[in-house]
Coordinates of C-alpha atoms and ligand atoms in Angstrom, one line a residue:
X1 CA -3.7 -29.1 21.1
X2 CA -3.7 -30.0 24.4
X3 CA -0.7 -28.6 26.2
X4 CA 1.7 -30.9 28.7
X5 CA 4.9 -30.6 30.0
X6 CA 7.7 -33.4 30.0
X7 CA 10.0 -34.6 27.5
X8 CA 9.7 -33.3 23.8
X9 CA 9.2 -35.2 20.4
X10 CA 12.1 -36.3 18.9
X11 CA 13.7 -34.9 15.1
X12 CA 16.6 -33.3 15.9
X13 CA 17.9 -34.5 18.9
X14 CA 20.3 -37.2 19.8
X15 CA 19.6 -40.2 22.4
X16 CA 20.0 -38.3 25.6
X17 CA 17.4 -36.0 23.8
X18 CA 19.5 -33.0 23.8
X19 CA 20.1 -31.1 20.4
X20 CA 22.4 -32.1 17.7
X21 CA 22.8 -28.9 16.5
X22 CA 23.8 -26.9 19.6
X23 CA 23.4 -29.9 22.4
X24 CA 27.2 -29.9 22.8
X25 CA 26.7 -29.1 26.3
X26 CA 23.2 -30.0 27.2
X27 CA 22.5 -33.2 28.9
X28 CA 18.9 -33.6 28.0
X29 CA 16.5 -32.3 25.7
X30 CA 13.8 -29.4 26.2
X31 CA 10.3 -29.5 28.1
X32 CA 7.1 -30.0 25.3
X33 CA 6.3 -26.6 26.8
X34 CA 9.9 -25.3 26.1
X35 CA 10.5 -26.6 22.5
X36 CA 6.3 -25.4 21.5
X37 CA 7.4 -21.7 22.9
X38 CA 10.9 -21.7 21.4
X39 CA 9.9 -23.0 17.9
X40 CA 9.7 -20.9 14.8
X41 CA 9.3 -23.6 12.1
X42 CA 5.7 -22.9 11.8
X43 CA 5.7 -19.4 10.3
X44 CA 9.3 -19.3 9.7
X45 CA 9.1 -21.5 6.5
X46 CA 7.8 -19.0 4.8
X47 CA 11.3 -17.7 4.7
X48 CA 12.7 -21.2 3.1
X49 CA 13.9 -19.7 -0.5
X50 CA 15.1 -16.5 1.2
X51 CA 17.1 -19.1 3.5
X52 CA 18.6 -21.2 0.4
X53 CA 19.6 -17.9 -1.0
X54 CA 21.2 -16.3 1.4
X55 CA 23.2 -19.7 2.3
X56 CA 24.1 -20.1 -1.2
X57 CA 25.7 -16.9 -1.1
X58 CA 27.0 -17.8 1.4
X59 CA 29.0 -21.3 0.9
X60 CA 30.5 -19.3 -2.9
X61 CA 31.9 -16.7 -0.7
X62 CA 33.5 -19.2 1.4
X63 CA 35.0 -20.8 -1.3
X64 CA 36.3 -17.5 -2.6
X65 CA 38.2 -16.9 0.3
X66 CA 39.6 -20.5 0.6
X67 CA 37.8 -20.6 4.0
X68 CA 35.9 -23.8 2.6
X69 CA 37.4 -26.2 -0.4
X70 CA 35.7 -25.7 -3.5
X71 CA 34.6 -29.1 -3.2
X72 CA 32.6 -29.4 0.0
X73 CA 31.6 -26.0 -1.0
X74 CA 29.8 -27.9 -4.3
X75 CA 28.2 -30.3 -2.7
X76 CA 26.6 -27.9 -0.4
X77 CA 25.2 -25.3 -3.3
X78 CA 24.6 -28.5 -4.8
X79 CA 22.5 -30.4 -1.8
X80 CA 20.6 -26.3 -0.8
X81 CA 19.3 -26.9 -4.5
X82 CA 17.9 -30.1 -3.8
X83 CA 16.3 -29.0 -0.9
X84 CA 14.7 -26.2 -2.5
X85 CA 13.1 -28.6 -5.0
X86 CA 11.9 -31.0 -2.1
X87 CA 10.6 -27.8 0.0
X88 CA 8.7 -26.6 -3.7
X89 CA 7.7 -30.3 -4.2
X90 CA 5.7 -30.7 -0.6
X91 CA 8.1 -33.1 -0.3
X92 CA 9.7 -31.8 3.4
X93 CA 9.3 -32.9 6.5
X94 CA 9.5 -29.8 8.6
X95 CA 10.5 -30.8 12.4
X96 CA 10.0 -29.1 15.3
X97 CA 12.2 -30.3 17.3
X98 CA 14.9 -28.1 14.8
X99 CA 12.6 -24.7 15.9
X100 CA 13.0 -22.9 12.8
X101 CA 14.3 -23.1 9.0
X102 CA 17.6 -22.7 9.3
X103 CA 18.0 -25.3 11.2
X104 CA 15.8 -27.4 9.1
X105 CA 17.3 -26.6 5.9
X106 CA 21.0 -27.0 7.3
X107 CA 19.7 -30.9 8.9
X108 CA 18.2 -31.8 5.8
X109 CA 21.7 -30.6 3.9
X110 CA 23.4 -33.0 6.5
X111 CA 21.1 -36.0 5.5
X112 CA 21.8 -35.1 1.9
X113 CA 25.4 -34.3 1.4
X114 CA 26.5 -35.8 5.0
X115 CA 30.1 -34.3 6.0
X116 CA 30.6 -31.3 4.3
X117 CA 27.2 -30.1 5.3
X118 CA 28.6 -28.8 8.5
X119 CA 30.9 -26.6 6.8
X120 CA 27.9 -24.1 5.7
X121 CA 27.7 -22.1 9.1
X122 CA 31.4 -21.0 9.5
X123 CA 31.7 -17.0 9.8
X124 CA 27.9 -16.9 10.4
X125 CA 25.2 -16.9 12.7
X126 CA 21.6 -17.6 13.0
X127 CA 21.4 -13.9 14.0
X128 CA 22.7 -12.8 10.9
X129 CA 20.9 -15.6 8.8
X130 CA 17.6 -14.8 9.9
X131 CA 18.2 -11.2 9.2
X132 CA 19.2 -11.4 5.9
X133 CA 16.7 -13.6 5.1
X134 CA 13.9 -11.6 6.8
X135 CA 15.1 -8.9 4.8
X136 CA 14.9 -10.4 1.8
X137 CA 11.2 -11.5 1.6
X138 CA 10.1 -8.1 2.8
X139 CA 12.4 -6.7 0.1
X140 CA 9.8 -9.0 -2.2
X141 CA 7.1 -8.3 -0.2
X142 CA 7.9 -4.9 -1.1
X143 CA 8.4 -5.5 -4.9
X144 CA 4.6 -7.5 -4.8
X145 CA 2.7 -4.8 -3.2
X146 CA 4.3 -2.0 -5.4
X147 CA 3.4 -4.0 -8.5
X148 CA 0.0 -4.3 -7.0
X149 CA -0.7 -0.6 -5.8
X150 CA 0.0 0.0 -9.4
X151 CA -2.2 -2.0 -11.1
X152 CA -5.0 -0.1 -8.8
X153 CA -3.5 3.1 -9.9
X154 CA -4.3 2.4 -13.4
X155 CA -7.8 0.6 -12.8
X156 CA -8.4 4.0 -11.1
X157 CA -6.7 6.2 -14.0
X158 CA -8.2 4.4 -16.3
X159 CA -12.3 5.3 -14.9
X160 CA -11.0 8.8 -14.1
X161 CA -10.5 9.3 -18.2
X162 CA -14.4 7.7 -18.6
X163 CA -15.6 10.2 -16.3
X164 CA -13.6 13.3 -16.4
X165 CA -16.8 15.0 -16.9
X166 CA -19.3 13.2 -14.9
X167 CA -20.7 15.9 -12.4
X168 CA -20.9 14.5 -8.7
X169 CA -21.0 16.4 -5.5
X170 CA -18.0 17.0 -3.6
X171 CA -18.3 16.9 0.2
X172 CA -17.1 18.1 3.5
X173 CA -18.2 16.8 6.6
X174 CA -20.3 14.3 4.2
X175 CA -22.6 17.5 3.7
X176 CA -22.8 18.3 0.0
X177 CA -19.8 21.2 -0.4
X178 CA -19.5 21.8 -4.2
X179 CA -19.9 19.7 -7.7
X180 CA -16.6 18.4 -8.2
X181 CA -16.0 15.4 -11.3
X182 CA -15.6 12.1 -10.5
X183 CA -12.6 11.3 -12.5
X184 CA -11.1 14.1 -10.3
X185 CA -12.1 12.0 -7.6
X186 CA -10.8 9.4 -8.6
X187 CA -7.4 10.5 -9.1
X188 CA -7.3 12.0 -5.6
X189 CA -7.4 8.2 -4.7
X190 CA -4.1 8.0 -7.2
X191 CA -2.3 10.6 -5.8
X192 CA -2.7 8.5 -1.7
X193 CA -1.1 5.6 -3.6
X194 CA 1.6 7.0 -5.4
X195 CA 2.6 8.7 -1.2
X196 CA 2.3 4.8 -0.8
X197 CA 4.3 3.5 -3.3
X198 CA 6.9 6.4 -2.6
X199 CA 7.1 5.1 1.3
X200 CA 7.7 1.3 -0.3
X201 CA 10.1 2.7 -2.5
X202 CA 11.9 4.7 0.2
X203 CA 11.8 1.5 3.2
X204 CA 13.5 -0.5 0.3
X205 CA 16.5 1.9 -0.7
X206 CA 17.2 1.5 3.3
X207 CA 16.5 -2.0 4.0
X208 CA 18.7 -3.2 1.1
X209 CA 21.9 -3.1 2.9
X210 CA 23.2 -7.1 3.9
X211 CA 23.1 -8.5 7.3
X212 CA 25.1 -11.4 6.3
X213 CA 28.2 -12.0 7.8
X214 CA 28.4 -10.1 10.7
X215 CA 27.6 -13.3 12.6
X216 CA 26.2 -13.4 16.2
X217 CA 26.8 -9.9 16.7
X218 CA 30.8 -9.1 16.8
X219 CA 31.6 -9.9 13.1
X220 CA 34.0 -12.8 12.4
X221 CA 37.5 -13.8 12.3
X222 CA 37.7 -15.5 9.3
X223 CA 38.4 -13.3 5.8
X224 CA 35.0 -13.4 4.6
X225 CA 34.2 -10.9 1.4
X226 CA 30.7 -9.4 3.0
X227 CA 30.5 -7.2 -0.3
X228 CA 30.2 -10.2 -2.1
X229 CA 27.5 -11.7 -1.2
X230 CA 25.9 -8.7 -0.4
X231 CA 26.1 -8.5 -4.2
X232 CA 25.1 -11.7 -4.9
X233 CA 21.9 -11.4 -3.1
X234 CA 20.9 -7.8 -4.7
X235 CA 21.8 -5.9 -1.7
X236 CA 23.4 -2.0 -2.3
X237 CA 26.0 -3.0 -0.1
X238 CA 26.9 -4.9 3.8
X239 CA 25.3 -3.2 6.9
X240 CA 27.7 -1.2 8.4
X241 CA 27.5 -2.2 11.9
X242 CA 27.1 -5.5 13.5
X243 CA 26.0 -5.0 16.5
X244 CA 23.0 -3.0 15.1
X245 CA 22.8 -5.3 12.2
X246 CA 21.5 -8.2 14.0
X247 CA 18.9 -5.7 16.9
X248 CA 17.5 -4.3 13.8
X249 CA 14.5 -4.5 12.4
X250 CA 13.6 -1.3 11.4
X251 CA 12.8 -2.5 8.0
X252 CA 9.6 -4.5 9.1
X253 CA 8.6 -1.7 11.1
X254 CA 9.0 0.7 8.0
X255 CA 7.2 -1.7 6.2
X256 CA 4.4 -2.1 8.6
X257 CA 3.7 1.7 8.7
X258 CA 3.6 1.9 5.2
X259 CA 1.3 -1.0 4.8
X260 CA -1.2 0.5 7.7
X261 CA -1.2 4.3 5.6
X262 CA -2.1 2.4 2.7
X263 CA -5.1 0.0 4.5
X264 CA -6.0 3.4 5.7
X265 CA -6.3 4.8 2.3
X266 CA -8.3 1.8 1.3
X267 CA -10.3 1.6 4.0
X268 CA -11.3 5.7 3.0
X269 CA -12.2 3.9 -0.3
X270 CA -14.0 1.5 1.0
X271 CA -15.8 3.4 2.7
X272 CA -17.1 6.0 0.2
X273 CA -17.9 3.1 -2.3
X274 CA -19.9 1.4 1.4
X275 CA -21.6 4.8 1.1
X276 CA -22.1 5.5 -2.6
X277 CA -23.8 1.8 -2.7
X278 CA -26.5 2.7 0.1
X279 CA -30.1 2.7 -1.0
X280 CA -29.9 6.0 0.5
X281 CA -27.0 7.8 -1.7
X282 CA -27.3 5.3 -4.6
X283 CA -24.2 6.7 -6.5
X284 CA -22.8 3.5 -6.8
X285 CA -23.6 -0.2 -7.7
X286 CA -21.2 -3.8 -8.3
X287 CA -22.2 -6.3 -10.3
X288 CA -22.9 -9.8 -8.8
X289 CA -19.1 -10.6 -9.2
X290 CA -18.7 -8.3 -6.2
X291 CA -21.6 -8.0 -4.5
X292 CA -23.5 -10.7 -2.2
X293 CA -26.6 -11.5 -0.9
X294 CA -28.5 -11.9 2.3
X295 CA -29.9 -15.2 3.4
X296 CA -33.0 -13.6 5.0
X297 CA -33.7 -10.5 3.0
X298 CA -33.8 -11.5 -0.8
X299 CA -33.9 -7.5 -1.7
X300 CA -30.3 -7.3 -0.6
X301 CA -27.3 -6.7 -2.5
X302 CA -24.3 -6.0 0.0
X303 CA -20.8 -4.1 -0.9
X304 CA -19.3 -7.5 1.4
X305 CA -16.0 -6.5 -0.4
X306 CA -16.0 -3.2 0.6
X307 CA -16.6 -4.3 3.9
X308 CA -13.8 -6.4 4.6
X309 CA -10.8 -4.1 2.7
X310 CA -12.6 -1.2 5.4
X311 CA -11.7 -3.6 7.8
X312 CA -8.3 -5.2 7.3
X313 CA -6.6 -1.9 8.7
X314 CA -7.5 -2.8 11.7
X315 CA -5.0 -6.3 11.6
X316 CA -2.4 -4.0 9.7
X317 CA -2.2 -1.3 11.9
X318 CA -2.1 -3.8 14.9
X319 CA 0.6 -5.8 13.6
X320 CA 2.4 -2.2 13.3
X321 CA 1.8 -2.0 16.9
X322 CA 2.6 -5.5 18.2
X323 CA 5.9 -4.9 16.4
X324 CA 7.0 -1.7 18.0
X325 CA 5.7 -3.0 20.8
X326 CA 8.0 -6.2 20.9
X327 CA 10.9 -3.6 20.1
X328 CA 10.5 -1.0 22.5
X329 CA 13.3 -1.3 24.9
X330 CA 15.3 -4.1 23.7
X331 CA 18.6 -4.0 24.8
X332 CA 21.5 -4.3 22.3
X333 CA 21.6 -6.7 21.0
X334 CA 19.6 -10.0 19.1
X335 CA 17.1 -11.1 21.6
X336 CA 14.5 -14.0 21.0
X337 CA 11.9 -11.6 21.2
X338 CA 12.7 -10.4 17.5
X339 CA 11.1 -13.5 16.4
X340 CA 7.9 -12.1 17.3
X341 CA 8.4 -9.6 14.3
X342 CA 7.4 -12.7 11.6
X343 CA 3.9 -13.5 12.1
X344 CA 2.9 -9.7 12.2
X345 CA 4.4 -8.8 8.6
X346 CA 3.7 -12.3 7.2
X347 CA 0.0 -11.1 8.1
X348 CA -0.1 -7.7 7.2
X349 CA 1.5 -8.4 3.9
X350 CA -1.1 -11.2 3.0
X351 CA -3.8 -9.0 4.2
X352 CA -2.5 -5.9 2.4
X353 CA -1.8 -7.2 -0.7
X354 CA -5.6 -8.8 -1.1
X355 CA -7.1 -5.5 -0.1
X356 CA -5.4 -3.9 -3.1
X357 CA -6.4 -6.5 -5.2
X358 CA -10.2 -6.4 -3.9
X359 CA -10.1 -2.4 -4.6
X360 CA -8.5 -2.8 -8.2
X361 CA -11.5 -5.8 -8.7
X362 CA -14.2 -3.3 -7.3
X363 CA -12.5 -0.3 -9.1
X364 CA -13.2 -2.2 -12.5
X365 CA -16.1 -3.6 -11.3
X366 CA -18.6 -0.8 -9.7
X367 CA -21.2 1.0 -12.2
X368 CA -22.1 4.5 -11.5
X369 CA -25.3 5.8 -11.4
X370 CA -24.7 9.4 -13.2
X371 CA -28.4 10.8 -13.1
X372 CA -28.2 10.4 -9.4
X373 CA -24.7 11.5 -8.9
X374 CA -25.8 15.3 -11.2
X375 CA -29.0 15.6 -9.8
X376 CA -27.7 15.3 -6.0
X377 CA -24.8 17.5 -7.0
X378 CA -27.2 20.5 -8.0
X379 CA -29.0 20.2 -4.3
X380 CA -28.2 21.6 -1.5
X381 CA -27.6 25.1 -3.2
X382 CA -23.7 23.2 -4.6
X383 CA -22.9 26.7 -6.6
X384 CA -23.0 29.4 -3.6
X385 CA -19.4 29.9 -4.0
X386 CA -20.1 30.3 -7.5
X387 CA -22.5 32.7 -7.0
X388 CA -20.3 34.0 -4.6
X389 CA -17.5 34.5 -6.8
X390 CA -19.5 35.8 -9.7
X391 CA -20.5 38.5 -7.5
X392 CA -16.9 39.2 -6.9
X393 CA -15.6 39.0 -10.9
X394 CA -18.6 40.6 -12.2
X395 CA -19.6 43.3 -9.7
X396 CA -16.4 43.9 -8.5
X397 CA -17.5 43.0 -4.8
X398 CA -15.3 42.8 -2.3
X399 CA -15.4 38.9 -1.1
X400 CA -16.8 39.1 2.0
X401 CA -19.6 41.0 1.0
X402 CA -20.3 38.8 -1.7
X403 CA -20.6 36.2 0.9
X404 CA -23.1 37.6 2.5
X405 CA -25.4 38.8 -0.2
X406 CA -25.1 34.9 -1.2
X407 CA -26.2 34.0 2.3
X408 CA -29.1 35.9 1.7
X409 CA -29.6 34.8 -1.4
X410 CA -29.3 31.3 0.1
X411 CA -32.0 32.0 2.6
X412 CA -34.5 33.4 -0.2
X413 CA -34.6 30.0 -1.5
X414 CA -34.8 28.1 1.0
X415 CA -38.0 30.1 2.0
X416 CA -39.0 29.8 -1.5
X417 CA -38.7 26.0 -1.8
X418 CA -35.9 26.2 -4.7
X419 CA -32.7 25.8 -5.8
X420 CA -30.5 29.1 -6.7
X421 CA -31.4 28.8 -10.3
X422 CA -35.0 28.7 -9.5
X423 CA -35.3 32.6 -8.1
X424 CA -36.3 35.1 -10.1
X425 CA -33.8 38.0 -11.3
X426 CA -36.3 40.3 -9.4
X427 CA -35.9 38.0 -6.7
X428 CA -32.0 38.4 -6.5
X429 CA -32.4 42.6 -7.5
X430 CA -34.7 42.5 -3.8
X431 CA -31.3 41.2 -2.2
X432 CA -28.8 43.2 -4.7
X433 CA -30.2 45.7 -7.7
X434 CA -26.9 45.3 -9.0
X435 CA -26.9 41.8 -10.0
X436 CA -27.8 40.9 -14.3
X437 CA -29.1 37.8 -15.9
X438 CA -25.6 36.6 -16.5
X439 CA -25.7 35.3 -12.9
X440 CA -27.2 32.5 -14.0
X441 CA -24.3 30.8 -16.5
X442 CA -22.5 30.1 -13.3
X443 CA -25.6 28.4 -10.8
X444 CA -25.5 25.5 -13.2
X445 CA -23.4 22.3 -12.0
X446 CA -22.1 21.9 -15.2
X447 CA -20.7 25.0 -15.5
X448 CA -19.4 25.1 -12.2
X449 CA -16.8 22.5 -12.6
X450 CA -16.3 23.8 -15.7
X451 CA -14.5 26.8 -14.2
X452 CA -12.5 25.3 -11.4
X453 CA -9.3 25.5 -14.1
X454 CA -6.9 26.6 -11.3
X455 CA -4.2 23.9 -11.2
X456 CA -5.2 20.7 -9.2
X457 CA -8.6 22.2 -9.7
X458 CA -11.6 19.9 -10.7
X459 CA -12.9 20.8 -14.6
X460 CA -12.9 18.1 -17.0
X461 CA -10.1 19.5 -19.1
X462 CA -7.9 19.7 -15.9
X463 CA -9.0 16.0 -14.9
X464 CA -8.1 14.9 -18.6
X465 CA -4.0 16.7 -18.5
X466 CA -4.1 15.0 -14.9
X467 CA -4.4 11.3 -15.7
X468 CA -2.1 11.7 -18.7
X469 CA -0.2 13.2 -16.2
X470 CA -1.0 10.6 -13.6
X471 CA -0.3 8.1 -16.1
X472 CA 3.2 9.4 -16.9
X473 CA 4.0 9.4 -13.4
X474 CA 2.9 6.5 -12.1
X475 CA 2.2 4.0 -14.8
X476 CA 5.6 4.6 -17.2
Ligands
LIG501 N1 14.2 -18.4 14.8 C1 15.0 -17.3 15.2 C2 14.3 -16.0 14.9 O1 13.4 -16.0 14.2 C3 16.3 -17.3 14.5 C4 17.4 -16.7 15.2 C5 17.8 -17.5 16.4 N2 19.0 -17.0 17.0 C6 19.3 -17.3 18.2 N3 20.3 -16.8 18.7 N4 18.6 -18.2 18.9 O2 14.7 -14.9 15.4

């Protein structure tokens, strides 16, 4: 659009062109240049239903107290109602020249119910409005993402019962560590999002306190009932403070963080499933439904999904960032540049929200290739510690020790060309005369994970009490 400055469009302003909402003393109307910088309505419609709500509460209350005649106070529930209907329809013109939604709504209210409309913003403020109704769609916001961080949880406990005995290698450092299960795996993915769903759970309980009705920033002097409506609109109780009601917005913030730990947690997902699908590791495969092609290379079958949740972090974490950013140093106490703080969570939470779903489809989607996963779990000499350990339990060795007989041991095969299991018993007496052929029950993958019964630990059984576990917790 190409930018110019002079006088602005026209919607909400009177003949001289100044504002009919707060034009009282303005002569004239704003520059184009002002009215593009100072105007909200273009994000800030998102907030429409929070707005109806929170003025809806608003107007009762009023009645209530006999600060506004039942009547008036009708018409304007009455008129919010239709305009809800028209905003749900398509059927609203949103103006500019009225910056944001409040004023739109309250504009359209006038051109509906006339008169009484201009009762609606006694005892309040836009400051207030627009906190209470920012609040209230991150308190959904909230509500959406927990559902939908759950719904992974069980896509996730639901493969981790399938394969609670699968063998795969575990890693550190991406070297092959020890054979761990997948459906242990998997659940360690389930424990990161139930820390996430406990952060959501933890912003909400202290965002749900009500902005409404400490007005611009003093409170008011008319009797207004701020329990009420704070009740009305699902919040624990008021804020306590106005003057910090209408600077904060810790809440988005909170949210924010929470929303960039879990992209994080997705984006380690991601990543392992980028990984598992390589030609190279070949754990892992998605059907069609989640996989796409090349236009040069017809042998290609890219993890594209995979791809894009690794990436969204990097817009949730920055919208984390431009927020504290726009916050750090704000004087006490609204200032203009708090309605920087929209865009960012309106973002975050649409690009959050579709990671989690992309996961839970790829989580119910990707195939595993098992043979690979077993036999790559037995290289790499996976059962050292085993070894290690058996040396310990059986012979009585100190640790240490044990350690270093393995090392040798370790180094005998690698010489060799083999695997652990693959030396000799006369091999291992060269290295220790001590050790007996029950060695080898415990150089075999499987019954590696088979012992690791130590709480948390990685054998099937454990994996099986875990996501019953896991499912009590997080699913009831
Ligand atoms: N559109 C504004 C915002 O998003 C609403 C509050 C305006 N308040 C004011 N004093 N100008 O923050």
């Amino acid at each position: 659009m190409a930018r110019t400055t002079g006088k602005s469009g026209s919607g909400g302003n009177d003949v001289s062109g100044a504002s009919t909402i707060w034009g009282g003393r303005f002569d004239a109307g704003p520059d184009a240049i002002m009215e593009e910088i100072n105007a909200s309505i273009e994000f800030d419609k998102r907030l429409a239903n929070e707005d109806i709500a929170g003025s809806t509460a608003h107007v009762r209350m009023l009645a209530k107290q006999g600060i506004v005649g039942q009547a008036d106070a009708d018409a304007i529930a009455d008129g919010l109602a239709a305009v809800k209907a028209e905003i749900a329809a398509g059927d609203f013109e949103f103006k500019r020249a009225l910056e944001d939604i409040h004023m739109n709504v309250e504009n359209r209210l006038a051109a509906l119910i006339g008169a009484p409309a201009g009762r609606l913003h006694t005892a309040r403020s836009r400051n207030d409005q627009v906190a209470t109704d920012f609040k209230l769609w991150v308190r959904g916001a909230i509500d959406a993402l927990d559902a939908g961080v759950k719904d992974l949880q069980a896509a996730l406990i639901e493969r981790a019962e399938a394969e609670a005995a699968t063998v795969m290698p575990g890693f550190t450092h991406l070297q092959g560590a020890q054979p761990v299960t997948l459906g242990h795996y998997l659940l360690a993915y389930v424990e990161m999002l139930g820390r996430d769903r406990s952060r959501l759970a933890d912003g909400r309980r202290r965002l749900n306190e009500c902005p409404l009705g400490v007005a611009a920033l003093a409170g008011t002097s008319f009797p207004i009932d701020r329990h009420m409506t704070a009740e009305a609109l699902g919040f624990d109780r008021p804020t306590a403070n106005s003057l910090d009601t209408v600077s904060d917005r810790d809440f988005a913030l909170e949210f924010l963080s929470t929303a960039t730990i879990l992209a994080v947690h997705l984006s380690r997902f991601a990543e392992e499933m980028v990984i598992w699908c390589s030609q190279q590791f070949g754990f892992a495969q998605f059907t069609d439904a989640f996989s796409t092609g090349s236009s040069i290379m017809p042998q290609k079958r890219n993890p594209d999904a995979a791809e894009l949740v690794r990436a969204k972090v990097g817009r949730i974490a920055g919208a984390f960032q431009g927020l504290v950013i726009v916050m750090k140093g704000l004087p006490l106490t609204y200032g203009k540049d708090m309605q920087e703080d929209k865009e960012a969570v309106f973002d975050a939470a649409d690009n959050v929200a579709l990671a989690v779903a992309a996961t839970a489809g790829m989580v119910r989607d990707v195939k595993f290739n098992k043979d690979r996963m077993a036999a790559d779990a037995s290289r790499g000499f996976a059962t050292a510690t085993d070894l290690a350990d058996w040396l310990v339990r059986v012979l009585g060795m100190p640790f240490r020790n044990a350690h270093h007989v393995t090392g040798s041991l370790v180094a005998m095969a690698e010489a060799k060309g083999c695997e652990l299991e693959g030396l000799t018993l006369d091999d291992m007496r060269e290295v220790d005369p001590a050790i007996t052929e029950d060695v080898y029950s415990v150089l075999g993958v499987e019954n590696s994970v088979t012992s690791r019964t130590s709480y948390g630990g990685t054998a099937p059984d454990n994996v099986r009490a875990q996501a019953k576990d896991a499912r009590a917790r997080f699913l009831g």
